[in-house]
Coordinates of C-alpha atoms and ligand atoms in Angstrom, one line a residue:
M9 CA -8.2 34.4 -24.8
C10 CA -8.9 30.8 -24.3
Q11 CA -11.7 29.7 -21.9
V12 CA -10.2 26.9 -20.1
G13 CA -12.6 24.8 -18.2
Q14 CA -15.6 26.9 -19.3
A15 CA -18.6 25.1 -20.7
G16 CA -16.3 22.1 -20.9
R17 CA -14.6 23.3 -24.0
F18 CA -11.5 25.4 -25.0
G19 CA -12.4 28.6 -26.9
L20 CA -10.2 27.4 -29.8
P21 CA -10.3 24.0 -31.5
L22 CA -7.7 21.7 -29.8
E23 CA -4.9 20.3 -32.0
S24 CA -6.1 16.8 -30.9
N25 CA -9.7 17.4 -31.8
G26 CA -10.8 14.4 -33.9
M27 CA -7.4 13.0 -33.6
E28 CA -6.0 9.9 -31.9
L29 CA -4.1 10.3 -28.6
L30 CA -1.9 7.6 -27.1
V31 CA -2.0 8.2 -23.3
T32 CA 0.6 6.3 -21.4
G33 CA -0.3 5.6 -17.6
G34 CA -3.9 6.6 -18.4
A35 CA -5.1 4.0 -15.8
G36 CA -3.3 5.9 -13.0
F37 CA -4.5 9.1 -11.0
I38 CA -3.7 12.0 -13.3
G39 CA -3.9 9.9 -16.5
A40 CA -7.3 8.6 -15.9
N41 CA -8.6 12.0 -15.0
Y42 CA -6.9 13.3 -18.1
V43 CA -8.7 10.7 -20.4
R44 CA -12.2 11.6 -18.6
R45 CA -11.5 15.4 -18.8
T46 CA -10.4 15.2 -22.5
L47 CA -13.4 13.2 -23.7
E48 CA -15.7 15.6 -21.8
T49 CA -14.1 18.8 -23.1
Q50 CA -13.0 17.7 -26.5
P51 CA -15.6 15.1 -27.8
G52 CA -14.4 13.4 -30.9
T53 CA -10.9 12.7 -29.7
E54 CA -9.9 9.1 -29.9
I55 CA -7.9 7.8 -27.0
M56 CA -5.7 4.6 -26.6
V57 CA -4.3 4.1 -23.2
L58 CA -1.0 2.2 -22.6
D59 CA -0.7 1.1 -19.0
K60 CA 1.0 -1.8 -17.3
L61 CA -1.5 -1.8 -14.5
T62 CA 1.1 -1.7 -11.8
Y63 CA -0.2 -1.6 -8.1
A64 CA -0.8 2.2 -8.9
G65 CA -2.9 1.5 -12.1
N66 CA -6.5 0.5 -12.0
A67 CA -8.7 -0.5 -15.0
T68 CA -11.8 0.6 -13.3
N69 CA -10.5 4.2 -13.3
L70 CA -11.6 4.1 -17.0
A71 CA -15.0 2.3 -16.3
G72 CA -17.6 3.7 -18.5
V73 CA -15.0 5.6 -20.7
D74 CA -15.0 5.3 -24.4
A75 CA -11.2 4.6 -24.6
E76 CA -9.2 1.6 -25.6
L77 CA -6.9 0.2 -22.9
V78 CA -3.9 -1.7 -23.9
V79 CA -2.2 -3.4 -20.9
G80 CA 1.5 -3.3 -21.3
D81 CA 4.8 -1.7 -20.6
I82 CA 6.3 1.4 -22.0
C83 CA 9.7 -0.3 -21.9
D84 CA 8.3 -2.8 -24.6
A85 CA 9.9 -1.2 -27.6
G86 CA 7.8 -3.4 -30.2
L87 CA 4.4 -2.7 -28.5
V88 CA 5.2 0.9 -28.1
Q89 CA 6.2 1.4 -31.8
G90 CA 3.0 -0.2 -33.0
L91 CA 0.9 2.1 -30.8
V92 CA 2.8 5.3 -31.6
D93 CA 2.6 4.5 -35.3
K94 CA -1.3 4.5 -35.0
A95 CA -1.5 7.7 -32.9
D96 CA -1.3 11.4 -33.9
A97 CA 0.2 12.5 -30.6
V98 CA 1.5 10.9 -27.4
V99 CA 0.8 12.2 -23.8
H100 CA 3.3 10.6 -21.5
F101 CA 2.0 10.2 -17.9
A102 CA 3.3 6.7 -17.1
A103 CA 5.8 6.6 -14.3
E104 CA 6.6 5.2 -10.9
S105 CA 5.4 8.3 -8.9
H106 CA 5.7 7.8 -5.2
N107 CA 8.6 9.2 -3.3
D108 CA 8.5 6.8 -0.4
N109 CA 8.5 3.8 -2.7
S110 CA 11.6 5.2 -4.4
L111 CA 13.4 5.2 -1.1
D112 CA 12.4 1.6 -0.5
N113 CA 13.4 0.3 -4.0
P114 CA 14.5 2.7 -6.6
R115 CA 15.0 0.1 -9.4
P116 CA 11.4 0.3 -10.9
F117 CA 11.8 4.1 -11.1
V118 CA 15.0 3.8 -13.2
D119 CA 13.3 1.3 -15.5
T120 CA 9.9 3.0 -16.1
N121 CA 10.8 6.7 -15.7
V122 CA 14.1 6.6 -17.7
M123 CA 14.2 3.6 -19.9
G124 CA 10.4 3.9 -20.5
T125 CA 10.6 7.5 -21.6
F126 CA 13.6 6.7 -23.7
T127 CA 11.8 3.8 -25.5
L128 CA 8.8 6.2 -26.2
L129 CA 11.1 9.0 -27.6
E130 CA 12.7 6.6 -29.9
A131 CA 9.4 5.4 -31.3
V132 CA 8.3 9.1 -31.7
R133 CA 11.6 10.0 -33.3
R134 CA 11.0 7.4 -36.1
T135 CA 7.5 8.7 -36.7
G136 CA 7.8 12.5 -36.2
K137 CA 4.7 12.4 -33.9
R138 CA 3.8 15.2 -31.5
F139 CA 4.9 14.2 -27.9
H140 CA 4.0 15.8 -24.5
H141 CA 6.0 14.8 -21.5
V142 CA 4.3 15.2 -18.0
S143 CA 6.8 16.1 -15.4
T144 CA 7.1 17.4 -11.9
D145 CA 8.2 20.4 -9.9
E146 CA 10.5 17.9 -7.9
V147 CA 13.1 17.9 -10.6
F148 CA 14.1 21.5 -9.3
G149 CA 14.9 20.3 -5.7
D150 CA 13.3 22.4 -2.9
L151 CA 13.3 25.9 -1.5
A152 CA 13.9 27.1 1.9
L153 CA 10.7 28.2 3.8
D154 CA 11.8 31.8 3.7
D155 CA 13.0 31.8 0.1
P156 CA 10.8 34.3 -1.7
N157 CA 11.5 32.7 -5.1
R158 CA 9.3 30.3 -7.0
F159 CA 10.4 27.7 -9.5
T160 CA 10.5 28.9 -13.2
E161 CA 11.2 27.2 -16.6
T162 CA 14.9 28.2 -16.2
T163 CA 15.4 27.1 -12.5
P164 CA 18.4 24.6 -12.5
Y165 CA 17.6 21.0 -11.9
N166 CA 18.6 19.7 -8.4
P167 CA 16.5 16.6 -7.5
S168 CA 16.5 15.1 -4.1
S169 CA 15.0 11.6 -4.3
P170 CA 15.4 8.6 -6.6
Y171 CA 11.9 9.5 -7.9
S172 CA 12.7 13.0 -8.7
A173 CA 16.1 12.1 -10.1
T174 CA 14.7 9.7 -12.5
K175 CA 11.9 12.3 -13.6
A176 CA 14.9 14.9 -14.1
A177 CA 16.7 12.3 -16.2
S178 CA 13.6 11.8 -18.4
D179 CA 13.1 15.5 -18.8
H180 CA 16.7 15.8 -19.9
L181 CA 16.1 13.0 -22.5
V182 CA 13.2 14.8 -23.9
R183 CA 15.2 18.1 -24.2
A184 CA 18.1 16.2 -25.9
W185 CA 15.7 14.6 -28.4
V186 CA 14.2 18.0 -29.3
R187 CA 17.7 19.5 -29.8
S188 CA 19.5 16.6 -31.5
F189 CA 16.6 15.0 -33.5
G190 CA 14.0 17.9 -33.8
L191 CA 11.5 16.0 -31.9
R192 CA 8.2 17.9 -31.8
A193 CA 7.9 17.8 -28.0
T194 CA 6.8 19.9 -25.1
I195 CA 7.4 19.4 -21.3
S196 CA 5.2 20.5 -18.4
N197 CA 6.4 20.6 -14.7
C198 CA 3.4 20.6 -12.3
S199 CA 3.1 20.7 -8.6
N200 CA 1.3 18.3 -6.2
N201 CA -2.1 17.3 -7.6
Y202 CA -5.2 16.2 -5.7
G203 CA -8.6 14.9 -6.7
P204 CA -10.5 11.7 -7.4
Y205 CA -8.8 8.4 -8.3
Q206 CA -5.6 9.3 -6.4
H207 CA -3.9 6.3 -5.0
I208 CA -4.3 6.2 -1.2
E209 CA -0.6 6.0 -0.5
K210 CA -0.5 9.8 -1.2
F211 CA -0.8 12.4 1.4
I212 CA -4.4 13.8 0.9
P213 CA -6.3 10.5 0.2
R214 CA -4.4 8.7 2.8
Q215 CA -5.7 11.0 5.5
I216 CA -9.2 11.1 4.0
T217 CA -9.4 7.4 4.1
N218 CA -7.8 7.1 7.4
I219 CA -10.6 9.2 8.8
L220 CA -13.3 7.3 7.0
D221 CA -11.7 4.1 8.3
G222 CA -11.5 5.3 11.9
R223 CA -7.7 5.6 11.8
T224 CA -5.8 8.5 13.0
P225 CA -4.4 10.8 10.2
K226 CA -0.6 10.8 10.0
L227 CA 1.6 13.8 9.5
Y228 CA 5.3 13.3 8.6
G229 CA 7.6 15.1 10.9
T230 CA 6.8 18.8 11.8
G231 CA 4.4 19.2 8.8
L232 CA 5.9 22.6 8.0
Q233 CA 6.6 21.4 4.5
V234 CA 4.9 23.4 1.7
R235 CA 3.4 21.8 -1.4
D236 CA 1.9 24.0 -4.1
W237 CA -1.4 22.0 -4.4
I238 CA -3.4 22.0 -7.6
H239 CA -6.7 20.3 -8.6
V240 CA -5.9 17.6 -11.1
D241 CA -8.5 19.0 -13.7
D242 CA -6.6 22.3 -13.6
H243 CA -3.4 20.4 -14.4
N244 CA -5.1 18.4 -17.2
D245 CA -6.7 21.5 -18.8
A246 CA -3.2 23.1 -18.9
I247 CA -1.7 20.0 -20.6
N248 CA -4.2 20.1 -23.3
L249 CA -3.6 23.8 -23.8
I250 CA 0.0 23.1 -24.2
L251 CA -0.7 20.4 -26.6
E252 CA -2.9 22.6 -28.6
R253 CA -0.9 25.7 -28.6
G254 CA 2.4 25.3 -26.8
R255 CA 5.5 26.2 -28.6
L256 CA 7.6 23.2 -29.7
G257 CA 10.7 22.5 -27.6
E258 CA 9.3 24.6 -24.7
T259 CA 8.8 23.7 -21.0
Y260 CA 5.7 25.1 -19.1
I261 CA 5.4 25.3 -15.4
I262 CA 2.0 24.6 -14.1
G263 CA 0.9 25.8 -10.6
A264 CA -2.2 27.3 -8.8
D265 CA -0.5 29.7 -6.3
N266 CA -1.1 27.5 -3.1
D267 CA 2.6 27.9 -2.1
H268 CA 1.4 29.3 1.3
V269 CA -0.2 26.2 2.5
N270 CA 1.7 23.7 4.7
N271 CA 1.1 20.0 5.4
L272 CA 0.0 20.9 8.9
Q273 CA -2.6 23.3 7.5
V274 CA -3.9 20.7 4.9
I275 CA -4.3 17.9 7.5
R276 CA -6.0 20.3 9.9
L277 CA -8.5 21.4 7.0
I278 CA -9.1 17.8 6.2
C279 CA -9.8 17.0 9.9
T280 CA -12.2 20.0 10.1
L281 CA -14.0 19.3 6.8
M282 CA -14.6 15.7 8.0
G283 CA -16.1 17.0 11.3
L284 CA -13.1 16.1 13.6
D285 CA -11.2 18.4 15.9
E286 CA -8.4 20.2 13.7
N287 CA -5.6 18.4 15.9
A288 CA -7.1 14.9 15.6
F289 CA -4.0 13.7 13.9
E290 CA -0.6 12.3 15.0
H291 CA 3.1 13.1 14.1
V292 CA 5.0 10.1 12.6
A293 CA 8.5 9.5 11.4
D294 CA 9.7 12.0 8.8
R295 CA 10.6 11.1 5.2
P296 CA 14.3 10.9 4.7
G297 CA 15.6 13.8 2.8
H298 CA 12.1 15.2 2.9
D299 CA 11.9 18.3 0.5
M300 CA 10.9 21.5 2.3
R301 CA 9.1 23.7 0.0
Y302 CA 7.8 23.7 -3.6
A303 CA 6.5 26.9 -5.2
M304 CA 5.5 27.5 -8.9
N305 CA 5.7 30.5 -11.1
S306 CA 3.2 29.7 -13.9
T307 CA 3.4 33.2 -15.5
K308 CA 4.5 31.8 -18.9
L309 CA 1.6 29.5 -19.3
R310 CA -0.8 32.2 -18.2
Q311 CA 0.6 34.9 -20.3
E312 CA 1.5 32.9 -23.3
L313 CA -1.4 30.4 -23.4
G314 CA -4.1 32.2 -21.3
W315 CA -4.5 29.3 -18.8
E316 CA -6.1 30.0 -15.4
P317 CA -6.9 27.4 -12.7
R318 CA -10.5 26.9 -11.7
F319 CA -9.5 26.0 -8.1
T320 CA -7.6 29.1 -7.2
S321 CA -6.2 30.1 -3.9
A322 CA -8.0 33.4 -4.1
D323 CA -11.5 32.1 -3.9
D324 CA -10.6 29.4 -1.4
G325 CA -10.5 26.9 -4.2
M326 CA -8.4 24.5 -2.2
R327 CA -11.1 24.1 0.4
R328 CA -13.7 23.7 -2.3
G329 CA -11.6 21.1 -4.2
L330 CA -10.8 19.2 -1.0
A331 CA -14.4 19.2 0.0
E332 CA -15.2 17.6 -3.3
T333 CA -12.4 15.1 -3.1
I334 CA -13.5 14.1 0.4
E335 CA -17.1 13.4 -1.1
W336 CA -15.6 11.3 -3.9
Y337 CA -13.7 9.0 -1.4
R338 CA -16.8 8.8 0.9
D339 CA -18.9 7.7 -2.2
N340 CA -16.3 5.3 -3.5
E341 CA -15.2 3.2 -0.7
A342 CA -15.3 0.1 -2.9
W343 CA -12.6 1.7 -5.0
W344 CA -10.1 2.2 -2.0
R345 CA -11.1 -0.4 0.5
P346 CA -9.1 -3.3 -1.0
L347 CA -6.0 -1.2 -0.9
K348 CA -6.1 0.2 2.6
D349 CA -4.7 -2.4 4.9
A350 CA -1.7 -3.1 2.7
V351 CA -0.9 0.7 2.4
E352 CA -1.1 1.2 6.1
A353 CA 1.0 -2.1 6.8
K354 CA 3.8 -0.7 4.5
C355 CA 3.6 2.8 6.1
A356 CA 3.8 1.1 9.6
E357 CA 7.0 -0.7 8.6
R358 CA 8.5 2.8 7.9
G359 CA 7.2 4.1 11.2
Q360 CA 4.8 6.2 9.4
Ligands
LIG22 P1 0.2 7.1 -10.6 O1 1.3 6.4 -9.9 O2 -1.1 7.3 -10.0 O3 0.0 6.5 -12.0 C1 1.0 5.9 -12.8 C2 0.4 5.1 -13.9 O4 1.5 4.6 -14.8 C3 -0.3 3.9 -13.4 O5 -1.5 3.6 -14.0 C4 0.7 2.7 -13.7 O6 0.1 1.4 -13.8 C5 1.3 3.2 -15.0 N1 2.7 2.7 -15.1 C6 3.7 2.6 -14.3 N2 4.8 2.0 -14.9 C7 4.4 1.6 -16.1 C8 5.1 1.1 -17.2 N3 6.3 0.7 -17.2 N4 4.5 0.9 -18.4 C9 3.1 1.3 -18.5 N5 2.5 2.0 -17.6 C10 3.1 2.1 -16.3 O7 0.9 8.5 -11.0 P2 0.2 9.9 -11.1 O8 0.2 10.6 -9.8 O9 -1.1 9.8 -11.9 O10 1.3 10.7 -12.1 C11 1.3 10.7 -13.4 C12 2.5 11.5 -14.0 O11 2.4 12.8 -13.6 C13 3.8 11.0 -13.5 O12 4.7 11.1 -14.6 C14 4.3 11.9 -12.4 O13 5.6 12.0 -12.4 C15 3.6 13.2 -13.0 N6 3.2 14.2 -11.9 C16 2.5 13.7 -10.7 C17 2.1 14.7 -9.8 C18 1.2 14.3 -8.7 O14 1.0 15.1 -7.8 N7 0.8 13.1 -8.7 C19 2.4 16.1 -10.0 C20 3.3 16.4 -11.1 C21 3.6 15.4 -12.0
LIG23 O1 5.3 17.8 -6.3 C1 4.8 16.9 -7.3 C2 4.9 15.5 -6.7 O2 3.8 15.4 -5.8 C3 4.8 14.5 -7.8 O3 5.8 14.5 -8.6 C4 4.7 13.0 -7.2 O4 4.4 12.1 -8.1 C5 3.6 13.0 -6.1 O5 3.6 11.8 -5.4 C6 3.8 14.1 -5.1 O6 5.0 14.0 -4.3 P1 5.0 14.3 -2.7 O7 6.1 13.5 -2.1 O8 5.1 15.7 -2.5 O9 3.5 13.7 -2.3 P2 2.9 12.9 -1.2 O10 1.5 12.8 -1.3 O11 3.6 11.5 -0.9 O12 3.4 13.7 0.1 C7 2.9 15.1 0.1 C8 3.5 15.7 1.4 O13 2.8 15.2 2.5 C9 4.9 15.5 1.6 O14 5.5 16.6 2.3 C10 4.9 14.4 2.7 C11 3.8 14.5 3.5 N1 2.9 13.3 3.9 C12 2.9 12.3 3.1 C13 2.1 11.1 3.5 C14 1.9 10.0 2.5 C15 2.6 13.2 5.3 O15 2.7 14.2 6.0 N2 1.9 12.1 5.7 C16 1.7 11.0 4.8 O16 1.0 10.0 5.2

C-alpha cells in the first residue's frame, strides 16, 4: 500500500516524478499548497504555474518556491497551448471559487470555470497530454441534515449556486472530452479545505483573522450547516496519487469523514482555541440558497489507491489542523492584513 504523506514521499514513484507539470491557479490557496507539497514530496518535479493573479491569487504564496510563474488567463488559447505543449501533465485548479461572489456577479465564474476549462481541454486534446481536473463536492447539491447518505462518484449532479453550476459544467466538459476524444483525464471532487494561504473571504480564515483583528466572528444564519472539512495537504496528496495511479476517465471523491461537524461547532472551536468564550461570535444574515450539508464517501479512493488522510476525524485531526492554521495566520499577519478591510466592507454590504 502506498504511504501517503509519510516521510514526505509516496511509496511508489509518481508518474510526474522528474516530469514537468503545468499547474493552473497555482498562486491561489489549494494550488500554492499543491506546488509546495509536490516539490517537498516529489523532488525533481518541474512546475510551471499559470495564474491570472485575480484578487484571490498572490505571487507571494509561491515565495521561495522553485517554480516558474506565468501570469496569464486560462481563457487565452494561444498562451495556454504554448504552455501545454511544454508540459507532461496539467493539474487544473484555476477557478473563481467563492460562492458569495458568484451570487454578487456570476459572469467571471462562467468565463473562468467554463470557458477557461474548455480552453485547456482543447489544448490538451491537441497534444494528448495527461489532465487532472480539480473539482468540488458542491456539484452534487446538498443533503438534508437527517439524510444518512454521502456523495459518491455516481451521485447525480444538482448544483445550487452559480459557482457550483459552473464547476458542474466544467466537470461535464471533461467527461465529454474523455468519451468523445479519448482525453487522458481524471476528475476529483473534494469537500471544504482549510489550511495556510486560504483567502480570508472564506469561513475559517475569516473568523481567525476577525479574532486576531479584534472583530467579532460572524456565523451565517443558524450555523447548522455541515461541511466535510479536510486539510489542504490531504487533498493535495490525494490529487498526486490520482495523477500517479488513478484510472483514466475516472472520478474520485476526496473527503476526510468530518461530516458530523457543523459551522456552529467550528466557530466555537476557533473561539476556544484562540482563548475566547465559545459563544463570542454573532449570527449574521444567511447566504441565499445556502447548501445544508455536504458529506463525502471516499471509499473508492481509499480502496483503489490506498489514500488515507493525515488529519482524520478519529484522532481529533480537525482540532490539530485548525490549531496549526490559526498559528499560520497569527505568524503571517503581513499576508492577510492588506485584504482585511476590503473583505469586511464587502461582507457588511451583504449584512454579513
Ligand atoms: P482560490 O480562489 O484560492 O484560487 C484560485 C486561483 O485561480 C487564484 O490564484 C486565481 O488568481 C486563479 N485564477 C482565477 N481565474 C483565473 C483565470 N481566468 N486564469 C488563470 N488563473 C485564474 O481557489 P481555491 O480555494 O484554491 O480552489 C482551487 C480549486 O479547487 C478550484 O477549482 C475550486 O473549485 C476547487 N476546490 C476548492 C475547494 C475549497 O475548499 N477551497 C474544495 C474543493 C475544490
Ligand atoms: O465544498 C467545497 C467548497 O468549499 C469549494 O468548492 C469552494 O470553492 C469553497 O469556497 C467552499 O465553499 P463554501 O461556500 O462551503 O465555503 P465558505 O468558506 O464560503 O463557507 C463555509 C460555510 O461557512 C458555509 O456554510 C457558509 C458559512 N460561513 C461562511 C463565511 C464566509 C459563515 O457562517 N460565515 C462566514 O463568514
